[in-house]
Short mmCIF file of C-alpha atoms in Angstrom, two decimals:
data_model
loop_
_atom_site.label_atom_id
_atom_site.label_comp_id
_atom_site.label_asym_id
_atom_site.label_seq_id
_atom_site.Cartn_x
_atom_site.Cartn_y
_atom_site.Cartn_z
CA UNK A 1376 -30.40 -1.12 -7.65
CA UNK A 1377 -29.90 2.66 -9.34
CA UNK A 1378 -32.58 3.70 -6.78
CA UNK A 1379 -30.54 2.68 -3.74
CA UNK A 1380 -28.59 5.52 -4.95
CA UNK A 1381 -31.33 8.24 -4.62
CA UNK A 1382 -32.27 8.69 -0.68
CA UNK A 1383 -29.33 10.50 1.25
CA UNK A 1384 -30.66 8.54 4.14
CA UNK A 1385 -29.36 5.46 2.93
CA UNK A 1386 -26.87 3.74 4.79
CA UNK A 1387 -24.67 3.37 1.43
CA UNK A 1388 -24.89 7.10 0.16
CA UNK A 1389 -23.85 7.78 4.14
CA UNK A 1390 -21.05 6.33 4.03
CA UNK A 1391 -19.87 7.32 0.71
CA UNK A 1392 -20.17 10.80 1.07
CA UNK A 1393 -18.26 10.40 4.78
CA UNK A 1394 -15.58 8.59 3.15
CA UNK A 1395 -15.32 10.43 0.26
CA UNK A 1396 -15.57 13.64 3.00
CA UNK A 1397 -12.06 12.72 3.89
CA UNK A 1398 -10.91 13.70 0.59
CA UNK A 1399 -12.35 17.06 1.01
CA UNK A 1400 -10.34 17.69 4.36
CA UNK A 1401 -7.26 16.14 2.73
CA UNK A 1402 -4.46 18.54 1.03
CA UNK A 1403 -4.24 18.61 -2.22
CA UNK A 1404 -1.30 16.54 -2.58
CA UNK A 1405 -2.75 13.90 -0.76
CA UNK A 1406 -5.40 13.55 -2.72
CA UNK A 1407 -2.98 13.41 -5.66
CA UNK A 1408 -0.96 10.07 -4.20
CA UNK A 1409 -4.47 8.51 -3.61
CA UNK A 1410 -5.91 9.29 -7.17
CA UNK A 1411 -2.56 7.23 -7.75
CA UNK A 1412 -2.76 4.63 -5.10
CA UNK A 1413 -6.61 3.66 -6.20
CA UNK A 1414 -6.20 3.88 -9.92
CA UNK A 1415 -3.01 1.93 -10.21
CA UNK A 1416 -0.66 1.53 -7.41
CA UNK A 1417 -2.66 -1.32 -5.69
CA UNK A 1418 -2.93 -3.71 -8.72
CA UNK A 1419 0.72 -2.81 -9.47
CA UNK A 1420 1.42 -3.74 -5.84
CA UNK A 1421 -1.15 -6.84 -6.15
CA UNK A 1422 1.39 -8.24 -9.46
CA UNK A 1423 4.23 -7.66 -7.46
CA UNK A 1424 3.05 -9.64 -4.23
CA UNK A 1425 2.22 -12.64 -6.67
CA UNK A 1426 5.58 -12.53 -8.22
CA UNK A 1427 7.22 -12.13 -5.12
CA UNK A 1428 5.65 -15.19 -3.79
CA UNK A 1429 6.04 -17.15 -7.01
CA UNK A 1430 10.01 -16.00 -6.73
CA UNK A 1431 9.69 -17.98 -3.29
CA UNK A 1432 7.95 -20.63 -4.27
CA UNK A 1433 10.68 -21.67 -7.06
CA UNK A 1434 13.57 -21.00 -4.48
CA UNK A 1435 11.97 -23.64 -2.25
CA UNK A 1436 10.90 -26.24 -4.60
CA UNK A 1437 9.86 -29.25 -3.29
CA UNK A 1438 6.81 -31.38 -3.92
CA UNK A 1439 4.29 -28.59 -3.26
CA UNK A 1440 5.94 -26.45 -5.75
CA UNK A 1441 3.64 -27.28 -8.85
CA UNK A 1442 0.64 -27.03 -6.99
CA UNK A 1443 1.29 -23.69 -5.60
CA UNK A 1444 2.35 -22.37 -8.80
CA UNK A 1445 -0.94 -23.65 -10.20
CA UNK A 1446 -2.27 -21.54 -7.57
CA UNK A 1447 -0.64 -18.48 -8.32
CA UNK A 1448 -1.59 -18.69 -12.33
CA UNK A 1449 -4.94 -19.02 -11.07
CA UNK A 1450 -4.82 -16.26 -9.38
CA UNK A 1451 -4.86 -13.67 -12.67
CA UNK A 1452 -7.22 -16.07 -14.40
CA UNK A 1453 -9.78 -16.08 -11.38
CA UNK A 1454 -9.62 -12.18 -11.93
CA UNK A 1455 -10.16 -12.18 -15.91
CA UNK A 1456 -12.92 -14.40 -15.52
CA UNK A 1457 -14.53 -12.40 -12.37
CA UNK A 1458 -14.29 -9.15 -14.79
CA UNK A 1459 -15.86 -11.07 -17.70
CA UNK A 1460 -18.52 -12.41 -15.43
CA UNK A 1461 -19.03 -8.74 -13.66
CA UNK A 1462 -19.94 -7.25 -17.38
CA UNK A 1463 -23.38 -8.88 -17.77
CA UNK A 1464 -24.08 -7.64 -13.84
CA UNK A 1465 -22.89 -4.54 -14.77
CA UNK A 1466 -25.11 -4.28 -17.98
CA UNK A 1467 -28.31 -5.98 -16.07
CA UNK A 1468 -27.99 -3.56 -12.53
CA UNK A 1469 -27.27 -0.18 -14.70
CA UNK A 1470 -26.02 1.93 -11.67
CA UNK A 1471 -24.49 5.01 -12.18
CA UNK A 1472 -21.49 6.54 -11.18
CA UNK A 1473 -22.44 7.91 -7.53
CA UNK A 1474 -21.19 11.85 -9.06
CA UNK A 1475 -24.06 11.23 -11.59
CA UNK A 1476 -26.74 11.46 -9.10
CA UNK A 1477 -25.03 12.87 -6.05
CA UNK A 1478 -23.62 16.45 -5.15
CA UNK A 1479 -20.66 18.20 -3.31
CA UNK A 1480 -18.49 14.54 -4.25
CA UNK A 1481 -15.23 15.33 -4.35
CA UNK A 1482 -14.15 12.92 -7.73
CA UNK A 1483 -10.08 12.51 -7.80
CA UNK A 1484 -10.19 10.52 -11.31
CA UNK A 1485 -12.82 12.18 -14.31
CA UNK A 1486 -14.01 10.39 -17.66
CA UNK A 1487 -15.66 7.48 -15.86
CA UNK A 1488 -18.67 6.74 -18.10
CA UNK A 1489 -19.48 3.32 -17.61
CA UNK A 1490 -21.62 2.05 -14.42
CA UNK A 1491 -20.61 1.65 -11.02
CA UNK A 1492 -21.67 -1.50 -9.47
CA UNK A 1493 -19.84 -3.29 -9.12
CA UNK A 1494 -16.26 -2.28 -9.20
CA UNK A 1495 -13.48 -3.79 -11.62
CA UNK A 1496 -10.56 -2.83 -9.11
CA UNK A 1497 -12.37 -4.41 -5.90
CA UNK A 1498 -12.97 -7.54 -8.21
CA UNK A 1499 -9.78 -7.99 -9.81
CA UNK A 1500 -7.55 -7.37 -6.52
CA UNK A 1501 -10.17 -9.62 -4.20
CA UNK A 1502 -9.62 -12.62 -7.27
CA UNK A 1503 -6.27 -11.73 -6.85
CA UNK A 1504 -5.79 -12.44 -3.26
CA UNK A 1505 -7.83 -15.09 -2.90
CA UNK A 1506 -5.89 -16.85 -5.78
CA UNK A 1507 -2.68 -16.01 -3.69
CA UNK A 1508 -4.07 -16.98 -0.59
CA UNK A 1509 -4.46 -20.25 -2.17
CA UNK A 1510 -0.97 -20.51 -3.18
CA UNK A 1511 0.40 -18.99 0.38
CA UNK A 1512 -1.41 -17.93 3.85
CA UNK A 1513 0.64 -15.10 4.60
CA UNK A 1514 0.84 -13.78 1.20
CA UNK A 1515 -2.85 -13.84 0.81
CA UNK A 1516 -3.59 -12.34 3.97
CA UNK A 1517 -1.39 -9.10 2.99
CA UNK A 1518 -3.28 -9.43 -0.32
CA UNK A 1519 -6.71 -8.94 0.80
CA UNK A 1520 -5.38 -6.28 2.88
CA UNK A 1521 -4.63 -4.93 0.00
CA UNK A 1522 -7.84 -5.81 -1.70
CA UNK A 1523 -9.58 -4.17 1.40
CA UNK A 1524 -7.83 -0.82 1.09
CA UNK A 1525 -8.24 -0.88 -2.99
CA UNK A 1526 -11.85 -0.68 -2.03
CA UNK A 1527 -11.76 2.22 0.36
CA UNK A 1528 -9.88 4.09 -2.18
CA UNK A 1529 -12.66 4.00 -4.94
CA UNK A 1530 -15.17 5.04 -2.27
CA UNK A 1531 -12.68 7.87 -1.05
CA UNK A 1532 -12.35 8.57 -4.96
CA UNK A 1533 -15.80 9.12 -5.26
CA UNK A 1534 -15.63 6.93 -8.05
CA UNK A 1535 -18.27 4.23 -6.27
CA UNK A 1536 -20.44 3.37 -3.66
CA UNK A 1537 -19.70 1.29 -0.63
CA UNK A 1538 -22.01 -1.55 -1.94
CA UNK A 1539 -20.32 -1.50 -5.47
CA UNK A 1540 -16.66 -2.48 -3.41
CA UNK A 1541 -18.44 -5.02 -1.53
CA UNK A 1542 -20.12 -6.43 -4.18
CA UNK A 1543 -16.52 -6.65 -6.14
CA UNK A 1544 -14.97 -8.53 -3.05
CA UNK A 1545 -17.79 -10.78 -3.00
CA UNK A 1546 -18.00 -11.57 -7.27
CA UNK A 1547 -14.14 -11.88 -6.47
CA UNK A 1548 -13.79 -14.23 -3.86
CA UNK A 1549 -16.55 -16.36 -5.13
CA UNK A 1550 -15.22 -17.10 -8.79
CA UNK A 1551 -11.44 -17.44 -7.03
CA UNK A 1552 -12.94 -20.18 -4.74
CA UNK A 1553 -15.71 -21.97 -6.31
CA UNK A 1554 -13.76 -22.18 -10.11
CA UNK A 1555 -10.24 -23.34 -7.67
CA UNK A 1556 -11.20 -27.18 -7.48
CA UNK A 1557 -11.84 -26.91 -11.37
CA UNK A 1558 -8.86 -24.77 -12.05
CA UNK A 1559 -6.48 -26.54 -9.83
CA UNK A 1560 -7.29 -29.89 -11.38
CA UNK A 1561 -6.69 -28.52 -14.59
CA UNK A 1562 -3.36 -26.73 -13.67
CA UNK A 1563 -1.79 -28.65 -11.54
CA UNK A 1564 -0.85 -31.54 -14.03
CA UNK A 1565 0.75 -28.74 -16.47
CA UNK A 1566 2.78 -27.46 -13.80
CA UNK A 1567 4.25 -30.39 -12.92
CA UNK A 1568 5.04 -31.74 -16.55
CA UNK A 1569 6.73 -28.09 -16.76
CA UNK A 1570 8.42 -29.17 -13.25
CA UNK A 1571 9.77 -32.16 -15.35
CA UNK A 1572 10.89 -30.34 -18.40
CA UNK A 1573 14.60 -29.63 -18.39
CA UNK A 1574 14.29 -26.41 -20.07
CA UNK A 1575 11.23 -24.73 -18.60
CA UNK A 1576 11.34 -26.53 -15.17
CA UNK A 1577 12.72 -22.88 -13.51
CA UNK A 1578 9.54 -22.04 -13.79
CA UNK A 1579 8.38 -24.26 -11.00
CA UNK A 1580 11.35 -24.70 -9.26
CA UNK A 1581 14.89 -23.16 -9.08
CA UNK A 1582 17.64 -25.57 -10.30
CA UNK A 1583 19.48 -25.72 -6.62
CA UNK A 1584 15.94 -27.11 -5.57
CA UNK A 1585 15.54 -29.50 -8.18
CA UNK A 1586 18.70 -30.86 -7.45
CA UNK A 1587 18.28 -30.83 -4.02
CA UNK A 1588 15.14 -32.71 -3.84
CA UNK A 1589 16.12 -35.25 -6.38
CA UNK A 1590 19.07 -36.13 -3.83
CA UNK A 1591 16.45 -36.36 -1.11
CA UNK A 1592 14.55 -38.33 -2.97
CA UNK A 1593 11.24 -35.80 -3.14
CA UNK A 1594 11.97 -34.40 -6.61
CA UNK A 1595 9.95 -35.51 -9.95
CA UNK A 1596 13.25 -37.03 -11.36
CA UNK A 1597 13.37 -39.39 -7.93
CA UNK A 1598 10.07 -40.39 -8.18
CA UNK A 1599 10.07 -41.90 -11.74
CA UNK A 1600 13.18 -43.76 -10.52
CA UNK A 1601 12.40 -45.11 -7.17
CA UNK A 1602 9.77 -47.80 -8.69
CA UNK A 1603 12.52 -49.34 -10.78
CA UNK A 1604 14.69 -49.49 -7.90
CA UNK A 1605 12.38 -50.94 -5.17
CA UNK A 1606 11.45 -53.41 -8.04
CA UNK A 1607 15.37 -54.43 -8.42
CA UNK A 1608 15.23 -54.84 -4.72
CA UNK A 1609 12.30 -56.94 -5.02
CA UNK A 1610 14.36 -59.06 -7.76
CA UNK A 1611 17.39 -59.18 -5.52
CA UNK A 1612 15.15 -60.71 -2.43
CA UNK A 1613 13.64 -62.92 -4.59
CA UNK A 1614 17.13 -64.95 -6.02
#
């Protein structure tokens, strides 16, 4: 895979030194709030879209609250487990940095010894969104937007090549979806004993919901109680 790296006729050293080009015509300053943007700002942003659907997801309640919320703390596990899984591939491929083997790359963040392919950020922010996505359409759609530009950042960084982001997307996407059936079984039925749990149960859903969907007869407390009362109908028919 390292030797990908050492033709500037290939496609992938192309477009990494025209993306990463754009830094060069960039001011200064620029360069500064994307050194920012790529390093940190997009998994900060990432947390904050999860939490901001989660915060949505309680204030609605109803019955699809617990498995959305499974979603969402899938969504942060999907990524540990695609960066655990991306350290053997990272270990077995050995490809450097692309300012290793490249010159004239214009490198906004220095002391990046470890190799390049494929890339932690483009894993952890695909995992992310894909885990959201679950959880919520729209949110997820904004979050692999997200996930898309965190890619072009690292490439504009100089930090990686194009195939190291795609390769991210890809390791991220396919441990968020092919580990969700597992995960969501496995979640799902802790979410919704939390649901039940008078002093936790915020977590899932706010209390105004809780109430509310007890009253309409959708919320965990109505449920345990509508068997006993259709079979005290039953009785009543019966005599």
């Amino acid at each position: 895979m390292a030797g990908l790296a050492e033709s500037g006729s290939n496609p992938d050293v192309d477009l990494l030194y025209d993306i990463n080009g754009l830094a060069k015509d960039a001011p200064p300053w620029f360069d500064r709030i994307m050194e920012y943007v790529g390093e940190y700002g997009l998994l900060l942003a990432m947390v904050l879209l999860v939490m901001w659907c989660w915060w949505g997801v309680r204030r609605r309640g109803g019955e699809d609250a617990a498995p959305s919320v499974a979603a969402l703390v899938w969504a942060p596990l999907a990524a540990a487990v695609a960066v655990l899984v991306n350290v053997p591939i990272r270990g077995f491929v050995e490809r450097p940095r692309p300012f290793n083997d490249h010159q004239g790359l214009e490198v906004l963040v220095t002391g990046k010894t470890d190799y390049s392919f494929v890339s932690d950020h483009a894993t952890i922010t695909m995992a992310l969104a894909v885990g959201l996505f679950l959880a919520n359409r729209k949110f997820g759609i904004v979050g692999i937007g997200i996930a898309l530009l965190e890619g072009f950042c690292r490439v504009y960084m100089g930090v990686h090549y194009p195939t190291d982001v795609v390769g991210g997307l890809a390791l991220g996407t396919a441990v968020a979806l092919l580990l969700s059936p597992v995960a969501m079984a496995l979640l799902t039925p802790v979410m919704r004993a939390i649901e039940r749990s008078p002093r936790l149960g915020w977590l899932i859903a706010a209390k105004d919901a809780r109430e509310s969907a007890r009253r309409d007869g959708t919320g965990p407390g109505a449920r345990s109680e509508m068997p006993g009362a259709a079979a005290a109908g039953e009785r009543d028919l019966a005599a």
